[in-house]
Amino acid sequence: MTQNTQAAPLLKVSDIHVYYGAIHAIKGISLEVNDGEIVTLIGANGAGKSTTLNTIAGLLKPRQGTIALNGVPIQGVGASRMVSKGLALCPEGRRIFQQMTVKENLEMGAYSRPAAEIAGSLEEMFQRFPRLKEREKQVAGTLSGGEQQMLAMARALMSRPRLLMLDEPSMGLAPILVEQIFSIITELHGSGVTVLLVEQNAQMALQVADRAYVMETGLITMQGDASDLLHNDAVQKAYLGS
Amino acid sequence: MIFLDNLINGISLGSIYAIIALGYTMVYGIAKMLNFAHGDVIMVGAYVAFCGLQYWGLPPVAAILVSMAVCTVLGVTIEGLAYRPLRQAASLAVLITAIGMSYLLQNLALMIWGANPKSFPRTFINSSIINIGQLNVSSATLITILANVVIMVALTLFTAKTKLGKAMRCVSEDRGAAELMGIHVNRTISFTFAIGSALAAIAGVLLCSSYPILQPTTGSMPGIKAFTAAVFGGIGSIPGAMLGGILLGVIEIFGKAYISTELGDAIVFAVLIVVLLVKPSGLLGKPMREKV
Ligand SMILES: Nc1ncnc2c1ncn2[C@@H]1O[C@H](COP(=O)(O)OP(=O)(O)OP(=O)(O)O)[C@@H](O)[C@H]1O
Ligand SMILES: [Mg+2]
């Protein structure tokens, strides 16, 4: 075990099965994310992308299979202990705390970090997302959709994750905002954050990602370099609408 | 001056309702359940304080502190043993468990302290009458109102400013998102039960200082009325519990004084029904927000 932790991928999911009651939502999938990569997970509605991310984040428990972060098993640990292990999920539908202010939301993102470090990270986020600085004291529920997405991403970054998981960050946004979100993802990548990205917008996702997995009804049906999948006929037919 | 006397008595009774209502509203906000055993925790608190004063020879402040400690442990235990295993269960199952817990506490009290009503000692708040101008106010009344104000200010600051208080607000808004922040949801819920139950002990002592008859069912009616007050003010809202409690107390006392002693309680509930027809989320309650 110990001799090759150096080479172990940052995240390694091996043959996990996830159920909602009797519904078998994830039927044994495996995937890896290496340090410094952007990996994307694409697939149709209901394929099980969110279920996969929620399971990695510890909100759901796999009935079978293992999830390892840096070679250490983390399945069944529970979501509230994940952040301090360096894993952050920006969930589908943003799920910011609507009744709290922008600043409070960001502070909650750093809940597991020492209080002394928070001010510095807040400054960093305000630099990256100047819109949030302007609206620091505003109640988050009154932000526009795009601003809420920025806030959700910034909140996840406040924990200084090694691996940032984003579940459909471009959902419901105007094209110009989608561009902006993707350029932020590229920037984050540039500053050394590893990203696991779930997207409906397969075109954009495949353009920014290094590698990709395609999911269909609880299984991974294709995987490879993002640029290869971008030009793959089957992928183009199913997800790129051409 | 009878009007002002009634008003002050109403505010005092309402302050007791408000302190109890806080327990209902905070637990509802965070655990999304109605803890119907809350009223009976008040009764246990009053009995423990009674024992402290009567049998163990404790000074009044020590009796209250012991009572708060016992209720805190009791509340956290009830949550851990009875409610936590049902966290994913249907809300009806939780409700029935809470009602069962309420009867369990009443019957345990019956076993331990017997059915005969106890007369709560006057040593804690000896109801001396204080004259302010032409007003005659008992010290119990004044202390009750004062306690309520202090508790409200402290709780408001706590939820607004402290890390734990903010974690409570997160859990009440979105449990899953709170977990993703690294907040331990179960611990936060336990903590909320602890606060609510400690407040119940205070409410029990205040209640029995003004209405000194103590028996195993002592907590039921004030519990139901405080629950009503919480709904009236907007369940889940801390200022709502305060406003609802005080209005309820004032309406009850005025109803009894000017309309009918027998119908006092009925009037209270009639007002509640009207308010809920006009504003279903209660006076200060937030309307249910659709997820975007
Ligand atoms: N809470 C739940 N209870 C029962 N079934 C669920 C639940 N959540 C998801 N499912 C089912 O699990 C399957 C996978 O859902 P999931 O949300 O993971 O899909 P997705 O790929 O994220 O879809 P989308 O692109 O629409 O977000 C679907 O068939 C869905 O109906
Ligand atoms: Mg999804």
Coordinates of C-alpha atoms and ligand atoms in Angstrom, one line a residue:
Chain A
M1 CA 0.0 0.0 0.0
T2 CA 2.4 2.6 1.2
Q3 CA 5.1 2.3 -1.5
N4 CA 3.2 4.1 -4.2
T5 CA 1.2 6.7 -2.4
Q6 CA 3.4 9.2 -4.2
A7 CA 2.0 8.1 -7.5
A8 CA -1.6 7.7 -6.2
P9 CA -4.1 9.9 -8.0
L10 CA -5.6 12.7 -5.9
L11 CA -9.0 11.1 -6.2
K12 CA -9.7 7.5 -7.0
V13 CA -13.2 6.2 -7.2
S14 CA -13.4 2.4 -7.6
D15 CA -16.5 0.5 -8.6
I16 CA -19.0 2.4 -6.4
H17 CA -22.7 1.5 -6.3
V18 CA -25.2 4.0 -4.9
Y19 CA -28.9 3.4 -4.2
Y20 CA -31.8 5.7 -3.4
G21 CA -33.9 3.2 -1.5
A22 CA -34.5 0.5 -4.1
I23 CA -33.4 2.7 -7.0
H24 CA -29.9 1.6 -8.2
A25 CA -28.6 5.0 -9.4
I26 CA -24.9 4.3 -9.7
K27 CA -24.1 0.9 -11.0
G28 CA -20.4 0.5 -10.4
I29 CA -18.3 3.4 -11.7
S30 CA -14.6 4.1 -11.4
L31 CA -12.8 7.3 -12.1
E32 CA -9.6 9.1 -11.3
V33 CA -8.6 12.7 -10.9
N34 CA -4.9 13.5 -10.8
D35 CA -3.3 16.4 -9.1
G36 CA -3.6 19.6 -11.2
E37 CA -6.1 18.2 -13.7
I38 CA -9.5 19.4 -14.8
V39 CA -11.6 16.4 -15.3
T40 CA -15.2 16.6 -16.6
L41 CA -18.1 14.3 -16.2
I42 CA -20.8 14.7 -18.8
G43 CA -24.0 12.9 -19.6
A44 CA -27.7 13.3 -20.1
N45 CA -30.2 14.3 -17.4
G46 CA -30.6 11.6 -14.8
A47 CA -27.4 9.8 -15.8
G48 CA -26.2 10.0 -12.2
K49 CA -23.6 12.8 -12.3
S50 CA -24.9 14.7 -9.3
T51 CA -25.3 11.4 -7.4
T52 CA -21.6 10.7 -8.1
L53 CA -20.4 14.0 -6.9
N54 CA -22.6 13.9 -3.8
T55 CA -21.3 10.5 -3.0
I56 CA -17.7 11.6 -3.3
A57 CA -18.5 14.6 -1.1
G58 CA -20.0 12.2 1.6
L59 CA -23.6 13.4 1.4
L60 CA -24.5 9.9 0.1
K61 CA -22.9 6.6 1.1
P62 CA -21.9 4.0 -1.5
R63 CA -23.3 0.6 -0.8
Q64 CA -20.3 -0.9 -2.4
G65 CA -16.9 0.2 -3.7
T66 CA -14.2 2.6 -2.4
I67 CA -13.3 6.3 -2.7
A68 CA -9.8 7.3 -1.9
L69 CA -8.3 10.8 -1.5
N70 CA -4.5 10.7 -1.8
G71 CA -4.7 7.0 -1.2
V72 CA -6.7 7.3 2.0
P73 CA -10.2 5.7 1.9
I74 CA -12.9 8.3 2.6
Q75 CA -16.2 6.6 1.7
G76 CA -18.6 6.7 4.6
V77 CA -16.7 9.4 6.5
G78 CA -19.6 11.9 6.2
A79 CA -19.8 15.2 4.4
S80 CA -18.9 17.4 7.4
R81 CA -15.5 15.8 7.7
M82 CA -14.7 16.1 4.0
V83 CA -13.8 19.8 3.9
S84 CA -10.9 19.5 6.3
K85 CA -9.6 16.7 4.1
G86 CA -9.3 19.1 1.2
L87 CA -12.5 18.3 -0.7
A88 CA -15.1 20.9 -1.6
L89 CA -18.4 20.6 -3.5
C90 CA -20.2 23.5 -5.1
P91 CA -23.5 21.7 -5.3
E92 CA -26.1 21.7 -8.1
G93 CA -28.6 24.6 -7.7
R94 CA -25.9 26.6 -5.8
R95 CA -27.5 26.2 -2.4
I96 CA -26.1 29.4 -0.9
F97 CA -27.5 30.5 2.4
Q98 CA -30.2 32.8 1.1
Q99 CA -30.9 34.6 4.4
M100 CA -27.3 35.3 5.2
T101 CA -25.2 38.1 3.8
V102 CA -22.6 37.5 1.1
K103 CA -19.8 37.9 3.6
E104 CA -21.4 35.5 6.1
N105 CA -21.8 32.9 3.3
L106 CA -18.1 33.2 2.5
E107 CA -17.2 32.9 6.2
M108 CA -19.2 29.7 6.4
G109 CA -17.2 28.3 3.6
A110 CA -14.1 28.6 5.8
Y111 CA -15.9 27.1 8.8
S112 CA -13.3 24.4 9.4
R113 CA -10.4 26.7 9.1
P114 CA -8.7 28.8 11.9
A115 CA -10.4 32.2 12.4
A116 CA -7.1 34.0 11.9
E117 CA -6.8 32.8 8.2
I118 CA -10.3 33.9 7.1
A119 CA -9.6 37.6 6.5
G120 CA -6.9 36.8 4.0
S121 CA -9.0 34.4 2.0
L122 CA -11.9 36.8 2.0
E123 CA -9.7 39.4 0.5
E124 CA -8.5 36.9 -2.1
M125 CA -12.2 36.0 -3.0
F126 CA -13.1 39.7 -3.3
Q127 CA -10.2 40.2 -5.7
R128 CA -11.2 37.3 -7.8
F129 CA -14.9 38.2 -7.7
P130 CA -15.2 42.0 -7.4
R131 CA -18.9 41.8 -7.7
L132 CA -19.1 40.1 -4.4
K133 CA -17.1 42.8 -2.8
E134 CA -19.6 45.4 -3.9
R135 CA -22.4 43.3 -2.4
E136 CA -20.5 42.1 0.7
K137 CA -23.3 43.1 3.1
Q138 CA -26.2 42.2 0.9
V139 CA -28.5 39.3 1.8
A140 CA -27.5 36.5 -0.6
G141 CA -31.1 35.6 -1.6
T142 CA -31.3 39.0 -3.4
L143 CA -28.3 38.4 -5.7
S144 CA -28.9 37.7 -9.4
G145 CA -28.4 34.1 -10.6
G146 CA -24.9 34.8 -11.9
E147 CA -23.9 36.5 -8.7
Q148 CA -25.3 33.6 -6.7
Q149 CA -23.2 31.2 -8.8
M150 CA -20.0 33.3 -8.2
L151 CA -20.9 33.3 -4.5
A152 CA -21.3 29.5 -4.4
M153 CA -18.0 29.0 -6.1
A154 CA -16.2 31.5 -3.9
R155 CA -17.8 29.9 -0.8
A156 CA -16.4 26.5 -1.9
L157 CA -13.0 28.0 -2.5
M158 CA -12.9 29.5 1.0
S159 CA -12.0 26.1 2.4
R160 CA -8.9 26.1 0.2
P161 CA -9.7 22.7 -1.3
R162 CA -7.2 20.5 -3.0
L163 CA -10.0 19.2 -5.1
L164 CA -12.9 21.5 -6.1
M165 CA -16.0 19.7 -7.4
L166 CA -18.5 21.8 -9.4
D167 CA -22.0 20.6 -10.2
E168 CA -23.3 22.4 -13.3
P169 CA -21.9 25.8 -12.5
S170 CA -23.3 27.2 -15.8
M171 CA -26.9 26.1 -15.2
G172 CA -29.5 28.7 -16.0
L173 CA -27.0 31.4 -16.9
A174 CA -26.9 33.7 -19.9
P175 CA -24.2 32.8 -22.5
I176 CA -22.0 35.7 -21.5
L177 CA -22.0 34.6 -17.9
V178 CA -21.3 31.0 -18.9
E179 CA -18.2 32.3 -20.7
Q180 CA -17.2 34.1 -17.5
I181 CA -17.7 31.0 -15.3
F182 CA -15.6 28.9 -17.6
S183 CA -12.8 31.5 -17.7
I184 CA -12.9 31.5 -13.9
I185 CA -12.5 27.7 -13.9
T186 CA -9.5 28.0 -16.2
E187 CA -8.0 30.7 -14.0
L188 CA -8.5 28.5 -10.9
H189 CA -6.8 25.7 -12.7
G190 CA -3.9 28.0 -13.5
S191 CA -3.5 28.8 -9.9
G192 CA -3.2 25.1 -9.0
V193 CA -6.7 24.0 -8.1
T194 CA -7.7 20.5 -9.2
V195 CA -11.2 20.5 -10.6
L196 CA -13.9 17.8 -11.1
L197 CA -16.5 19.4 -13.3
V198 CA -20.0 18.2 -14.0
E199 CA -21.7 20.0 -16.9
Q200 CA -24.7 19.9 -19.3
N201 CA -22.7 22.2 -21.5
A202 CA -20.5 19.4 -22.9
Q203 CA -19.0 21.7 -25.6
M204 CA -17.5 24.1 -23.1
A205 CA -16.6 21.5 -20.5
L206 CA -14.6 19.4 -23.0
Q207 CA -12.8 22.6 -24.2
V208 CA -11.5 23.4 -20.7
A209 CA -10.9 19.9 -19.4
D210 CA -7.9 17.7 -19.7
R211 CA -9.8 14.4 -19.5
A212 CA -13.5 13.5 -19.6
Y213 CA -15.9 10.7 -18.6
V214 CA -19.2 10.2 -20.2
M215 CA -22.0 8.8 -18.0
E216 CA -25.2 7.1 -19.1
T217 CA -27.8 5.7 -16.7
G218 CA -25.5 5.0 -13.8
L219 CA -22.5 3.7 -15.8
I220 CA -19.4 5.2 -17.4
T221 CA -19.7 4.5 -21.1
M222 CA -16.7 6.4 -22.5
Q223 CA -13.6 8.1 -21.2
G224 CA -10.4 9.7 -22.5
D225 CA -8.7 12.9 -23.3
A226 CA -11.2 15.7 -23.5
S227 CA -9.9 16.9 -26.9
D228 CA -10.4 13.3 -28.3
L229 CA -14.0 13.1 -27.0
L230 CA -14.7 16.6 -28.3
H231 CA -14.1 15.2 -31.8
N232 CA -15.6 11.8 -31.2
D233 CA -18.6 11.0 -33.4
A234 CA -20.7 9.3 -30.8
V235 CA -20.2 12.1 -28.3
Q236 CA -20.9 14.7 -30.9
K237 CA -24.2 13.1 -31.8
A238 CA -25.3 12.5 -28.2
Y239 CA -24.1 15.6 -26.4
L240 CA -22.9 18.2 -28.8
G241 CA -25.9 18.4 -31.0
S242 CA -24.2 18.0 -34.3
Chain B
M1 CA -55.1 51.4 36.9
I2 CA -56.7 48.0 36.5
F3 CA -56.0 48.3 32.8
L4 CA -52.3 48.8 33.4
D5 CA -52.2 46.1 36.0
N6 CA -53.7 43.7 33.5
L7 CA -51.3 44.8 30.8
I8 CA -48.3 44.1 33.0
N9 CA -49.6 40.8 34.1
G10 CA -50.3 39.9 30.5
I11 CA -46.8 40.9 29.5
S12 CA -45.4 38.8 32.3
L13 CA -47.5 35.7 31.5
G14 CA -46.6 36.3 27.8
S15 CA -42.9 36.5 28.7
I16 CA -43.1 32.9 30.1
Y17 CA -44.9 31.8 26.9
A18 CA -42.1 33.5 24.9
I19 CA -39.3 31.8 26.7
I20 CA -41.0 28.4 26.2
A21 CA -41.9 29.3 22.6
L22 CA -38.2 29.8 21.9
G23 CA -37.5 26.2 22.6
Y24 CA -40.2 25.1 20.1
T25 CA -39.2 27.6 17.5
M26 CA -35.4 27.0 17.6
V27 CA -35.9 23.2 17.5
Y28 CA -38.4 23.5 14.7
G29 CA -36.1 25.8 12.7
I30 CA -33.2 23.5 12.9
A31 CA -34.5 20.0 13.2
K32 CA -37.8 20.7 11.3
M33 CA -39.8 18.9 14.0
L34 CA -42.3 19.8 16.6
N35 CA -40.9 18.7 20.0
F36 CA -44.2 18.1 21.9
A37 CA -42.2 16.9 24.9
H38 CA -40.9 20.5 25.4
G39 CA -43.7 21.5 27.7
D40 CA -42.9 18.5 29.9
V41 CA -39.3 19.4 30.2
I42 CA -40.6 22.6 31.8
M43 CA -42.4 20.6 34.3
V44 CA -39.3 18.5 35.1
G45 CA -37.3 21.7 35.5
A46 CA -39.9 23.1 38.0
Y47 CA -39.8 19.8 40.0
V48 CA -36.0 19.8 40.1
A49 CA -36.0 23.4 41.3
F50 CA -38.7 22.5 43.8
C51 CA -36.6 19.6 45.2
G52 CA -33.5 21.9 45.3
L53 CA -35.4 24.5 47.4
Q54 CA -37.5 22.2 49.5
Y55 CA -35.4 19.1 50.2
W56 CA -31.8 19.8 49.4
G57 CA -31.7 23.2 51.0
L58 CA -30.1 24.8 48.0
P59 CA -30.0 28.6 47.7
P60 CA -32.4 29.8 45.0
V61 CA -29.8 30.6 42.3
A62 CA -28.2 27.2 42.8
A63 CA -31.6 25.5 42.6
I64 CA -32.1 27.2 39.2
L65 CA -28.7 26.2 37.9
V66 CA -29.2 22.6 38.9
S67 CA -32.6 22.6 37.3
M68 CA -31.1 24.0 34.1
A69 CA -28.3 21.4 34.1
V70 CA -30.8 18.5 34.6
C71 CA -33.0 19.8 31.8
T72 CA -30.1 20.3 29.4
V73 CA -29.0 16.7 29.9
L74 CA -32.6 15.6 29.6
G75 CA -33.2 17.5 26.4
V76 CA -30.0 16.3 24.8
T77 CA -30.8 12.7 25.8
I78 CA -34.3 12.8 24.4
E79 CA -33.0 14.1 21.1
G80 CA -30.2 11.6 20.9
L81 CA -32.3 8.5 21.9
A82 CA -35.7 9.3 20.5
Y83 CA -35.4 11.8 17.7
R84 CA -31.9 11.3 16.1
P85 CA -32.7 7.7 14.9
L86 CA -35.7 9.1 13.1
R87 CA -33.8 11.9 11.3
Q88 CA -34.7 10.4 7.9
A89 CA -38.1 9.2 8.9
A90 CA -41.5 10.6 7.9
S91 CA -42.4 13.7 9.9
L92 CA -45.5 12.0 11.2
A93 CA -43.4 9.2 12.9
V94 CA -41.3 11.9 14.6
L95 CA -44.4 13.7 15.8
I96 CA -45.9 10.6 17.3
T97 CA -42.6 9.9 19.0
A98 CA -42.6 13.4 20.5
I99 CA -46.1 12.9 21.8
G100 CA -45.1 9.5 23.3
M101 CA -42.0 11.2 24.9
S102 CA -44.4 13.8 26.4
Y103 CA -46.5 11.1 28.1
L104 CA -43.4 9.2 29.2
L105 CA -42.1 12.3 31.0
Q106 CA -45.4 12.9 32.6
N107 CA -45.6 9.4 33.8
L108 CA -42.1 9.4 35.1
A109 CA -42.9 12.5 37.1
L110 CA -46.0 10.8 38.4
M111 CA -43.8 7.9 39.6
I112 CA -41.1 10.0 41.1
W113 CA -43.1 12.9 42.6
G114 CA -46.6 11.5 42.9
A115 CA -49.9 12.8 41.8
N116 CA -50.5 15.2 44.7
P117 CA -49.9 18.8 43.6
K118 CA -46.9 20.4 45.3
S119 CA -47.0 24.0 46.4
F120 CA -44.0 25.7 44.8
P121 CA -42.0 27.5 47.6
R122 CA -42.0 31.3 47.6
T123 CA -38.4 31.5 48.7
F124 CA -37.0 32.0 45.2
I125 CA -39.1 35.0 44.2
N126 CA -41.0 36.0 47.3
S127 CA -43.9 37.7 45.7
S128 CA -43.5 41.0 47.5
I129 CA -45.6 43.7 45.9
I130 CA -43.8 46.7 44.5
N131 CA -45.6 50.0 44.1
I132 CA -44.6 52.0 41.1
G133 CA -46.8 55.1 41.4
Q134 CA -50.3 53.7 41.6
L135 CA -49.3 50.4 40.0
N136 CA -49.0 47.3 42.1
V137 CA -46.6 44.9 40.6
S138 CA -45.3 41.7 42.1
S139 CA -41.6 41.0 42.1
A140 CA -42.2 37.7 40.3
T141 CA -43.8 39.7 37.4
L142 CA -40.9 42.1 37.1
I143 CA -38.3 39.4 37.3
T144 CA -40.1 37.4 34.6
I145 CA -40.2 40.3 32.2
L146 CA -36.6 41.2 32.9
A147 CA -35.5 37.6 32.4
N148 CA -37.3 37.5 29.1
V149 CA -35.6 40.6 27.8
V150 CA -32.2 39.4 28.8
I151 CA -32.7 36.0 27.2
M152 CA -34.0 37.6 23.9
V153 CA -31.0 40.0 23.7
A154 CA -28.5 37.2 24.5
L155 CA -30.0 34.8 21.9
T156 CA -30.3 37.4 19.2
L157 CA -26.6 38.3 19.6
F158 CA -25.6 34.7 19.8
T159 CA -27.2 33.7 16.5
A160 CA -26.1 36.8 14.8
K161 CA -22.5 37.0 15.9
T162 CA -21.0 33.7 17.1
K163 CA -19.7 30.9 15.0
L164 CA -22.0 28.3 16.6
G165 CA -24.9 30.6 16.2
K166 CA -24.2 31.1 12.5
A167 CA -23.8 27.3 12.1
M168 CA -27.3 27.0 13.6
R169 CA -28.7 29.4 11.0
C170 CA -27.0 27.4 8.2
V171 CA -28.4 24.1 9.4
S172 CA -31.9 25.6 9.6
E173 CA -31.6 26.9 6.0
D174 CA -30.1 24.0 4.3
R175 CA -28.8 20.9 6.2
G176 CA -26.9 19.4 3.2
A177 CA -25.2 22.7 2.3
A178 CA -24.3 23.1 6.0
E179 CA -22.6 19.7 6.0
L180 CA -20.7 20.7 2.9
M181 CA -19.3 23.6 4.9
G182 CA -18.0 21.2 7.5
I183 CA -20.7 21.9 10.1
H184 CA -21.5 18.8 12.2
V185 CA -25.3 18.8 11.9
N186 CA -26.0 16.3 14.7
R187 CA -23.9 18.3 17.1
T188 CA -25.6 21.5 16.1
I189 CA -29.0 20.0 16.7
S190 CA -28.0 18.6 20.1
F191 CA -26.8 22.0 21.0
T192 CA -30.1 23.6 20.0
F193 CA -31.9 21.1 22.2
A194 CA -29.5 22.0 25.1
I195 CA -30.3 25.7 24.8
G196 CA -34.1 25.1 24.4
S197 CA -34.1 22.8 27.5
A198 CA -32.1 25.1 29.7
L199 CA -34.6 27.8 28.8
A200 CA -37.4 25.5 29.6
A201 CA -36.0 25.1 33.1
I202 CA -36.0 28.8 33.6
A203 CA -39.5 29.0 32.3
G204 CA -40.6 26.3 34.7
V205 CA -39.3 28.2 37.7
L206 CA -40.8 31.5 36.5
L207 CA -44.1 29.8 35.8
C208 CA -44.3 28.2 39.2
S209 CA -43.2 31.4 40.9
S210 CA -46.3 33.1 39.5
Y211 CA -48.7 30.1 39.5
P212 CA -47.3 28.0 42.4
I213 CA -49.1 24.7 41.8
L214 CA -46.9 21.9 40.6
Q215 CA -48.1 18.6 39.2
P216 CA -47.0 16.2 36.4
T217 CA -49.3 17.9 33.9
T218 CA -48.1 21.4 34.8
G219 CA -46.2 21.8 31.6
S220 CA -49.0 20.7 29.2
M221 CA -51.2 23.7 28.9
P222 CA -48.3 26.3 28.9
G223 CA -46.5 24.1 26.4
I224 CA -49.5 24.1 24.0
K225 CA -50.0 27.8 24.4
A226 CA -46.3 28.5 23.9
F227 CA -46.4 26.3 20.8
T228 CA -49.4 28.4 19.7
A229 CA -47.3 31.6 20.4
A230 CA -44.5 30.2 18.3
V231 CA -46.9 29.6 15.3
F232 CA -48.6 32.9 15.9
G233 CA -45.3 34.8 15.7
G234 CA -44.0 32.7 12.8
I235 CA -42.4 29.3 13.7
G236 CA -38.7 29.3 13.2
S237 CA -38.3 33.0 14.0
I238 CA -36.8 34.0 17.3
P239 CA -38.3 37.6 17.4
G240 CA -41.5 35.9 16.3
A241 CA -41.5 33.7 19.5
M242 CA -41.0 36.8 21.6
L243 CA -43.8 38.8 19.9
G244 CA -46.2 35.8 19.7
G245 CA -45.6 34.9 23.3
I246 CA -46.2 38.4 24.7
L247 CA -49.3 39.0 22.5
L248 CA -50.7 35.7 23.5
G249 CA -50.2 36.5 27.2
V250 CA -51.8 39.9 26.9
I251 CA -54.7 38.7 24.9
E252 CA -55.3 35.9 27.4
I253 CA -55.3 38.2 30.4
F254 CA -57.5 40.8 28.7
G255 CA -59.8 38.2 27.4
K256 CA -60.3 36.8 30.9
A257 CA -60.6 40.2 32.5
Y258 CA -63.0 41.9 30.0
I259 CA -64.8 39.2 28.1
S260 CA -65.1 35.9 30.0
T261 CA -62.9 34.0 32.4
E262 CA -64.1 30.7 31.1
L263 CA -63.5 31.6 27.5
G264 CA -60.1 33.1 28.0
D265 CA -58.3 30.2 26.3
A266 CA -60.8 29.9 23.5
I267 CA -60.3 33.6 22.7
V268 CA -56.6 33.0 22.5
F269 CA -57.0 30.3 19.9
A270 CA -59.7 32.3 18.0
V271 CA -57.1 35.1 17.5
L272 CA -54.6 32.6 16.4
I273 CA -56.9 31.2 13.7
V274 CA -57.7 34.7 12.4
V275 CA -54.0 35.6 12.2
L276 CA -53.2 32.4 10.4
L277 CA -56.0 32.9 7.9
V278 CA -54.6 36.4 7.1
K279 CA -50.9 35.5 7.3
P280 CA -50.3 31.7 7.1
S281 CA -46.6 32.0 8.0
G282 CA -47.4 33.9 11.2
L283 CA -46.7 37.5 12.2
L284 CA -42.9 37.5 11.6
G285 CA -42.6 34.2 9.7
K286 CA -40.9 34.2 6.3
P287 CA -43.1 32.9 3.5
M288 CA -41.8 29.6 2.2
R289 CA -39.3 30.5 -0.5
E290 CA -39.2 28.5 -3.7
K291 CA -35.8 27.0 -4.5
V292 CA -34.5 28.8 -7.6
Ligands
LIG1 N1 -33.3 11.9 -3.8 C1 -33.5 11.0 -4.8 N2 -34.4 10.0 -4.6 C2 -34.6 9.0 -5.5 N3 -34.0 9.0 -6.7 C3 -33.2 10.0 -7.0 C4 -32.9 11.0 -6.0 N4 -32.0 11.8 -6.6 C5 -31.7 11.4 -7.8 N5 -32.4 10.2 -8.1 C6 -32.4 9.4 -9.3 O1 -31.1 9.0 -9.5 C7 -30.8 9.2 -10.9 C8 -29.6 10.0 -11.1 O2 -29.9 11.3 -10.7 P1 -28.8 12.5 -10.7 O3 -29.4 13.7 -10.0 O4 -27.5 12.0 -10.2 O5 -28.6 12.8 -12.3 P2 -27.8 13.9 -13.0 O6 -26.9 13.2 -14.0 O7 -27.2 14.8 -12.1 O8 -28.9 14.7 -13.8 P3 -29.1 16.2 -14.2 O9 -28.2 16.5 -15.3 O10 -30.5 16.4 -14.5 O11 -28.7 17.0 -13.0 C9 -32.0 9.7 -11.6 O12 -32.7 8.6 -12.2 C10 -32.8 10.3 -10.5 O13 -34.2 10.2 -10.7
MG2 MG -27.3 16.8 -11.6

